[in-house]
Amino acid sequence: MTYLSPQDDRRAGDAAAPNFDLAALYAERESERFEMHATHLNEMWVRVLKAIGYDVGFVRGSGQYLFDRKGARYLDLLSGWGVFAIGRNHPSLRAALMSVLSADLPNLVQLDVSVPAALLAERLLAHAPWLDKVFFANSGAEAVEAAIKFARAATGRDGLVHCGHSFHGLTCGALSLNGDAIFKKGFGSLLPNTREIPFDDLAALDAALRGRDVAAFFVEPIQGKGVNIPQDDYLAEAAALCRKYGTLFVADEIQTGLGRTGKFFAVEHYGVEPDLVLVAKALSGGHVPVGAVLTRKWIFEKVFDRMDRAVVHGSTFGKNDLAMAAGLATLEVIAAERLVENSADRGERLLAAFRAMAERYELVVDVRGKGLMIGIEFGEPRSLKLKAAWNLLETVNSGLFCQLISIPLFEQHKVLTQVAGHGNHTIKLLPPLTIDDFDCDWIERSFDKVIADAHDAPGAVWSLGKTLAGHALKAKLG
């Protein structure tokens, strides 16, 4: 039998490979994107985008910016739900992925161990020195699912406690810990023995844990749905209650981790050392999905406790070389470009600017956040003219007012934002951690103008509100 050298093997493969050019195919079919999605994918989402005017067709991304098919530049304050912490298409990340593709590495042998996975685990644990082991998965939801299993195996208990307004993923186990009923409706029975308690309520947590049947308390250090921030002592006291009752404390840092809040992990703001820390989103660099569970050795060894149970839990693609390289490159960029520090600095500036707006504008009732995870909450105004317009929107659909802020920001100022949850009155900023003073000027100027316009009733903003109310009524009526 004749064996090819790696070089010969690669040349043979190149000669036989089809002439596939995704960039050319993208350019050829880009104008059909919404029709193709309506036909083959989620038509309801296409309808939503068209209804709110977000069907501009983005064709390029670079750093904190997006570009539509007409060449207009947008400032991205959504960052793919927090995925693009280091910005889109970072050259260091791309180089890392290309290096893997060109190295002929023995990826996913399965009956072997992965060097890139060991390196990434080592570097993640350096940021959580009280933890010892890492389990890799493909997403945040998979990390939550793994944590559920680990907690039950380690404690011998079934019970799980989570908070109202929480979000931990949409697979069935993670969905059982979701604090928003709209995500659960229609999907049948979920995990038994799950309990919801109010966020930032120690008495409720004490009552839930007192029966000593709870395996784990799952909590986001700062809740993504609403950007809800706990009292300064809540997480530390919650961790103490977990220790008292033999319950594991699980910090879901899938959105808050890797510098988002001005610390590498949000729990650092509160001096807490959870039993399990969950990460995903930003760790991917935006290109290759990856999730991870960081945990204590004794918990890990309760799961993988014998050789015949060495693969009792796993994920086929969880330690693939591209995902591990993406994670390694992301950590390198965060450190080299001091993005944790930038998040803290830019966040402090923006929070100060928004708090000044809250003093000037009655529709702004609260501003909260840490680092570059910021929520601007709107509420019922005092003046009669504005109150009447507000109540009209709220009667049709709670939370609709925020679209009167986000849509003009998008259409008039080229700023992409999001509402912080279903039926929510909070606009959330979750930009790449790479934003600079130019971008902060852009954000402050745009929000100030749109919020000022919203105080002019009747006006263009409230005309938009009537249109949106009409769309919402049609949707309700089917």
XYZ file of C-alpha atoms in Angstrom:
478
model
C 0.000 0.000 0.000
C 1.299 3.484 -0.874
C 0.887 6.276 1.663
C 0.832 9.934 0.672
C 2.822 12.485 2.608
C 0.725 15.260 4.194
C 1.863 17.651 1.451
C 0.989 15.220 -1.342
C -2.289 14.384 0.342
C -3.216 18.069 0.519
C -2.301 18.646 -3.126
C -4.391 15.646 -4.177
C -7.327 16.951 -2.220
C -6.970 20.416 -3.730
C -6.982 18.971 -7.237
C -10.163 17.014 -6.595
C -12.001 19.704 -4.629
C -15.015 21.347 -6.281
C -14.712 25.008 -7.168
C -16.809 26.282 -4.267
C -16.701 30.011 -3.539
C -19.069 30.993 -0.737
C -18.258 34.708 -1.086
C -19.299 34.628 -4.732
C -22.445 32.637 -3.930
C -23.288 35.076 -1.118
C -22.954 38.033 -3.492
C -25.081 36.288 -6.107
C -27.966 35.399 -3.789
C -27.785 38.138 -1.136
C -30.700 40.098 -2.601
C -32.918 37.027 -2.084
C -32.090 36.581 1.602
C -35.491 37.477 3.031
C -37.441 35.510 0.432
C -35.253 32.433 0.989
C -35.626 32.677 4.763
C -39.389 33.115 4.518
C -39.565 30.012 2.331
C -37.081 27.702 4.021
C -36.556 29.074 7.563
C -38.465 31.312 10.005
C -41.016 33.404 8.115
C -42.303 35.039 11.308
C -38.866 36.494 12.002
C -38.723 37.908 8.470
C -42.084 39.563 9.080
C -40.822 41.102 12.325
C -37.730 42.556 10.650
C -39.766 44.058 7.830
C -42.372 45.474 10.201
C -39.774 47.398 12.190
C -37.598 48.385 9.216
C -34.583 46.248 10.038
C -34.515 44.544 6.628
C -31.579 46.589 5.328
C -29.450 43.549 4.471
C -26.135 43.641 6.315
C -23.289 42.465 4.100
C -20.122 43.148 6.106
C -18.913 43.438 9.685
C -15.697 44.888 11.088
C -15.012 45.431 14.779
C -17.939 47.278 16.309
C -19.407 48.231 12.923
C -21.870 46.692 10.465
C -22.362 47.737 6.837
C -25.547 47.310 4.826
C -25.905 46.611 1.112
C -25.907 50.367 0.395
C -22.626 50.858 2.252
C -24.102 52.626 5.286
C -22.199 52.052 8.516
C -23.966 51.103 11.757
C -22.692 51.018 15.334
C -23.521 47.596 16.766
C -24.708 47.766 20.385
C -26.124 44.241 20.170
C -22.945 42.320 19.242
C -24.878 39.168 18.376
C -26.357 38.921 21.925
C -22.884 39.543 23.362
C -20.988 37.121 21.145
C -18.696 39.686 19.508
C -16.933 41.013 22.599
C -13.685 41.403 20.611
C -15.552 42.772 17.588
C -16.432 41.159 14.309
C -13.773 39.456 12.195
C -10.854 40.247 14.473
C -7.623 39.550 12.527
C -6.032 37.622 15.392
C -9.019 35.322 15.631
C -9.098 34.758 11.898
C -5.375 33.987 11.886
C -5.836 31.461 14.691
C -8.599 29.672 12.813
C -6.599 29.643 9.584
C -3.601 28.215 11.433
C -5.741 25.307 12.630
C -7.144 24.642 9.167
C -3.678 24.604 7.625
C -2.031 22.413 10.304
C -3.633 19.033 9.567
C -4.299 18.529 13.280
C -5.852 15.206 14.374
C -9.165 16.792 15.316
C -11.820 14.891 17.331
C -10.052 11.550 17.370
C -12.234 10.839 20.442
C -9.974 7.968 21.575
C -7.312 10.525 22.453
C -7.091 13.813 24.335
C -6.964 17.305 22.851
C -3.971 19.601 23.337
C -5.911 22.784 22.393
C -8.663 21.863 24.877
C -6.112 21.407 27.673
C -4.558 24.786 26.858
C -7.897 26.583 26.848
C -8.978 24.916 30.096
C -5.702 25.957 31.721
C -6.151 29.575 30.671
C -9.784 29.783 31.701
C -9.049 28.355 35.148
C -6.339 30.974 35.637
C -9.211 33.462 35.888
C -11.017 31.329 38.491
C -8.202 29.896 40.643
C -10.634 28.409 43.177
C -11.909 26.023 40.469
C -10.087 23.003 39.068
C -11.807 21.363 36.111
C -13.445 22.318 32.801
C -16.076 20.612 30.688
C -16.473 21.906 27.110
C -19.764 22.012 25.224
C -21.073 23.735 22.091
C -23.180 26.540 23.554
C -24.367 28.273 26.682
C -27.497 26.131 26.822
C -25.372 22.968 26.648
C -23.221 24.315 29.469
C -26.373 24.807 31.561
C -27.536 21.280 30.758
C -24.164 19.899 31.843
C -24.271 21.919 35.065
C -27.701 20.513 35.897
C -26.397 16.973 35.513
C -23.181 17.699 37.414
C -25.079 19.283 40.317
C -27.500 16.376 40.604
C -24.710 13.801 40.408
C -22.592 15.620 42.992
C -25.350 16.175 45.557
C -27.686 13.238 44.991
C -30.576 15.707 44.886
C -33.031 16.611 42.115
C -34.214 20.094 43.086
C -33.187 23.182 41.119
C -33.817 26.824 42.010
C -33.661 29.806 39.667
C -34.822 33.412 39.702
C -37.716 35.233 38.127
C -36.753 37.023 34.877
C -33.840 34.616 34.472
C -32.608 33.316 31.135
C -30.409 30.219 30.986
C -31.138 28.854 27.500
C -33.898 27.267 25.459
C -33.181 23.519 25.477
C -35.605 21.588 27.680
C -33.470 21.421 30.815
C -32.318 25.027 30.552
C -35.853 26.101 29.649
C -37.023 24.675 32.963
C -34.939 27.422 34.585
C -36.348 30.214 32.416
C -38.110 33.035 34.221
C -40.180 34.153 31.219
C -43.326 32.130 30.540
C -43.515 33.063 26.851
C -40.541 30.831 26.097
C -42.137 27.850 27.850
C -45.629 28.032 26.393
C -46.519 25.165 24.089
C -43.529 22.940 24.808
C -45.133 20.581 27.286
C -43.766 19.285 30.567
C -40.287 20.402 31.545
C -37.988 19.233 34.350
C -39.773 18.494 37.624
C -38.568 19.809 40.982
C -37.664 23.278 39.712
C -38.624 26.353 41.727
C -38.620 30.012 40.835
C -37.878 32.683 43.423
C -37.581 36.467 43.106
C -34.156 37.764 42.142
C -32.247 39.572 44.901
C -34.449 38.088 47.649
C -32.445 36.246 50.315
C -35.482 35.303 52.405
C -37.039 33.559 49.420
C -33.803 31.707 48.723
C -33.526 30.608 52.355
C -37.068 29.238 52.245
C -36.414 27.402 48.967
C -33.227 25.726 50.236
C -34.334 24.907 53.760
C -35.690 21.480 52.841
C -32.172 20.393 51.795
C -33.465 18.826 48.585
C -32.027 21.387 46.138
C -29.019 20.355 44.071
C -28.175 23.804 42.724
C -29.117 27.455 42.713
C -28.650 28.919 39.219
C -28.219 32.682 39.048
C -26.953 35.316 36.628
C -24.776 37.755 38.594
C -26.463 40.490 36.556
C -29.647 39.440 34.806
C -29.614 39.842 31.041
C -33.391 40.261 30.825
C -33.694 43.806 32.104
C -30.072 44.306 33.209
C -31.146 43.722 36.799
C -28.336 44.287 39.307
C -28.467 42.756 42.792
C -27.768 44.462 46.078
C -24.067 44.457 46.929
C -24.355 41.657 49.500
C -26.880 39.443 47.689
C -24.571 37.023 45.876
C -22.220 36.589 48.826
C -25.128 35.905 51.172
C -26.724 33.604 48.602
C -23.486 31.625 48.382
C -23.436 31.362 52.186
C -26.992 30.030 52.209
C -26.037 27.453 49.577
C -23.136 26.275 51.729
C -25.396 26.120 54.782
C -27.922 23.851 53.075
C -25.548 21.775 50.927
C -26.693 23.330 47.641
C -24.272 24.127 44.820
C -23.986 27.763 43.757
C -23.957 28.082 39.940
C -23.026 31.427 38.380
C -24.288 31.737 34.819
C -21.669 34.051 33.289
C -22.631 33.178 29.725
C -23.453 36.813 28.996
C -21.658 38.615 31.833
C -18.310 36.823 31.597
C -15.040 37.644 29.808
C -14.958 41.341 30.613
C -18.513 42.362 29.779
C -19.110 44.043 33.174
C -15.652 45.575 33.627
C -14.299 42.505 35.438
C -13.298 39.238 33.791
C -16.165 37.562 35.679
C -19.081 39.559 37.052
C -18.876 37.659 40.369
C -15.593 39.492 41.007
C -17.628 42.638 41.731
C -19.167 40.798 44.684
C -16.269 38.727 46.043
C -17.983 35.395 45.335
C -16.387 32.051 44.426
C -19.164 29.901 42.897
C -19.031 26.106 42.761
C -19.646 26.207 39.013
C -19.129 29.052 36.528
C -20.689 28.837 33.074
C -19.270 30.655 30.043
C -20.001 30.754 26.314
C -20.968 33.585 23.907
C -17.857 35.824 23.871
C -15.502 32.859 24.273
C -16.333 31.909 20.677
C -14.953 35.109 19.202
C -18.149 35.095 17.169
C -17.037 32.392 14.743
C -17.100 28.932 16.334
C -19.692 28.096 19.027
C -18.251 26.999 22.357
C -19.460 26.701 25.936
C -17.696 25.679 29.125
C -18.421 24.644 32.698
C -15.716 25.535 35.215
C -16.122 23.582 38.423
C -14.540 22.186 41.549
C -12.606 18.936 41.353
C -14.825 17.040 43.800
C -17.927 17.876 41.758
C -16.293 16.777 38.514
C -15.120 13.543 40.073
C -18.611 12.712 41.292
C -19.611 12.546 37.633
C -16.532 10.853 36.184
C -15.889 8.587 39.153
C -14.825 5.304 37.524
C -13.162 4.240 34.299
C -16.408 2.719 33.028
C -18.015 6.164 33.517
C -15.255 8.139 31.799
C -17.654 9.179 29.031
C -20.903 9.246 31.016
C -21.438 12.815 29.848
C -19.955 14.410 26.765
C -20.455 16.354 23.577
C -19.228 15.082 20.214
C -17.994 18.452 18.965
C -17.346 20.053 22.365
C -13.547 20.058 22.173
C -13.119 20.555 18.431
C -9.911 22.298 17.446
C -11.550 25.311 15.798
C -13.628 26.069 18.893
C -10.641 25.705 21.174
C -8.542 27.940 18.919
C -11.311 30.542 18.892
C -11.386 30.511 22.683
C -7.610 30.769 22.999
C -7.407 33.622 20.488
C -10.277 35.467 22.196
C -8.530 35.332 25.571
C -5.311 36.558 23.949
C -7.090 39.539 22.363
C -8.908 40.433 25.591
C -5.601 40.518 27.449
C -3.479 42.176 24.746
C -5.998 44.949 24.016
C -6.946 45.431 27.683
C -10.618 44.985 26.843
C -11.694 44.327 30.431
C -10.259 47.695 31.402
C -11.792 49.331 28.322
C -15.169 47.900 29.259
C -14.901 49.409 32.728
C -13.752 52.817 31.456
C -16.186 53.229 28.560
C -19.000 51.834 30.662
C -18.391 54.375 33.391
C -18.509 57.185 30.833
C -21.740 55.959 29.210
C -23.480 55.328 32.530
C -22.687 58.888 33.608
C -24.059 60.265 30.338
C -27.281 58.251 30.572
C -27.801 59.198 34.201
C -27.537 62.844 33.176
C -30.225 62.187 30.554
C -32.435 60.627 33.235
C -32.313 63.920 35.093
C -33.399 65.824 31.973
C -36.038 63.501 30.533
C -39.081 62.265 32.431
C -39.512 59.169 30.270
C -36.178 57.804 31.538
C -36.881 56.298 34.962
C -33.687 54.341 35.655
C -30.192 53.705 34.329
C -28.227 50.706 35.548
C -25.330 48.557 34.553
C -21.715 47.599 35.024
C -19.049 47.920 32.383
C -20.558 47.600 28.917
C -23.752 45.883 30.034
C -26.105 48.838 30.392
C -29.878 49.156 30.719
C -31.899 52.336 30.178
C -35.394 51.893 31.587
C -38.333 53.946 30.374
C -41.532 54.441 32.326
C -44.856 56.251 32.500
C -44.310 60.017 32.261
C -45.824 62.636 34.550
C -47.120 65.135 31.977
C -50.696 64.481 30.806
C -50.000 64.620 27.064
C -47.158 62.111 27.250
C -49.050 59.940 29.737
C -52.006 59.569 27.370
C -49.748 58.509 24.487
C -47.824 56.099 26.742
C -51.003 54.459 28.047
C -52.307 53.961 24.514
C -49.209 51.934 23.591
C -49.216 49.993 26.853
C -52.844 49.015 26.356
C -51.982 47.452 23.001
C -48.728 45.783 24.001
C -46.668 46.202 27.151
C -43.124 47.262 26.348
C -43.987 48.642 22.901
C -42.640 52.088 23.794
C -39.040 50.877 23.602
C -39.484 50.371 19.856
C -40.096 54.119 19.647
C -36.517 54.494 20.834
C -34.799 51.588 19.101
C -36.304 52.100 15.625
C -35.348 55.793 15.260
C -31.911 54.965 16.661
C -31.557 52.442 13.857
C -33.144 54.359 10.998
C -31.939 57.886 11.753
C -28.687 57.349 13.636
C -27.494 53.925 12.418
C -27.314 52.501 15.942
C -28.380 48.876 16.460
C -29.865 48.191 19.903
C -32.175 45.697 21.576
C -35.016 45.625 24.076
C -33.882 43.772 27.194
C -36.647 41.169 27.176
C -40.225 40.408 26.187
C -42.662 43.011 27.508
C -39.730 44.942 28.926
C -39.330 48.718 29.169
C -35.532 48.628 29.124
C -33.208 49.198 26.171
C -30.016 47.192 26.606
C -26.548 48.112 25.392
C -24.247 45.157 24.832
C -21.584 46.532 22.457
C -18.244 45.004 21.542
C -15.702 45.737 24.262
C -13.593 47.467 21.595
C -15.653 50.670 21.408
C -13.761 53.955 21.753
C -14.490 57.608 22.515
C -15.725 58.240 18.969
C -18.304 55.504 19.448
C -19.301 56.833 22.874
C -19.888 60.261 21.309
C -22.049 58.579 18.656
C -24.065 56.707 21.304
C -24.610 59.698 23.563
C -25.546 62.055 20.718
C -27.981 59.564 19.163
C -29.760 58.576 22.365
C -30.077 62.191 23.482
C -31.735 63.192 20.201
C -34.134 60.239 20.060
C -35.160 60.530 23.705
C -35.693 64.277 23.286
C -37.887 63.626 20.238
C -39.926 61.116 22.258
C -40.924 63.958 24.585
C -42.517 65.835 21.687
C -46.078 64.515 21.646
C -47.731 64.417 19.214
C -44.743 64.082 16.915
C -42.997 61.782 14.471
C -42.017 59.310 17.178
C -45.595 58.929 18.381
C -46.846 58.570 14.787
C -44.500 55.615 14.596
C -46.087 54.392 17.821
C -49.535 54.366 16.206
C -48.178 52.341 13.295
C -46.532 49.844 15.625
C -49.702 49.599 17.709
C -51.590 48.709 14.541
C -49.092 45.965 13.724
C -49.332 44.637 17.285
C -53.138 44.523 17.158
C -53.089 42.641 13.851
C -50.612 40.141 15.329
C -52.835 39.583 18.366
C -55.901 39.060 16.220
C -54.037 36.473 14.159
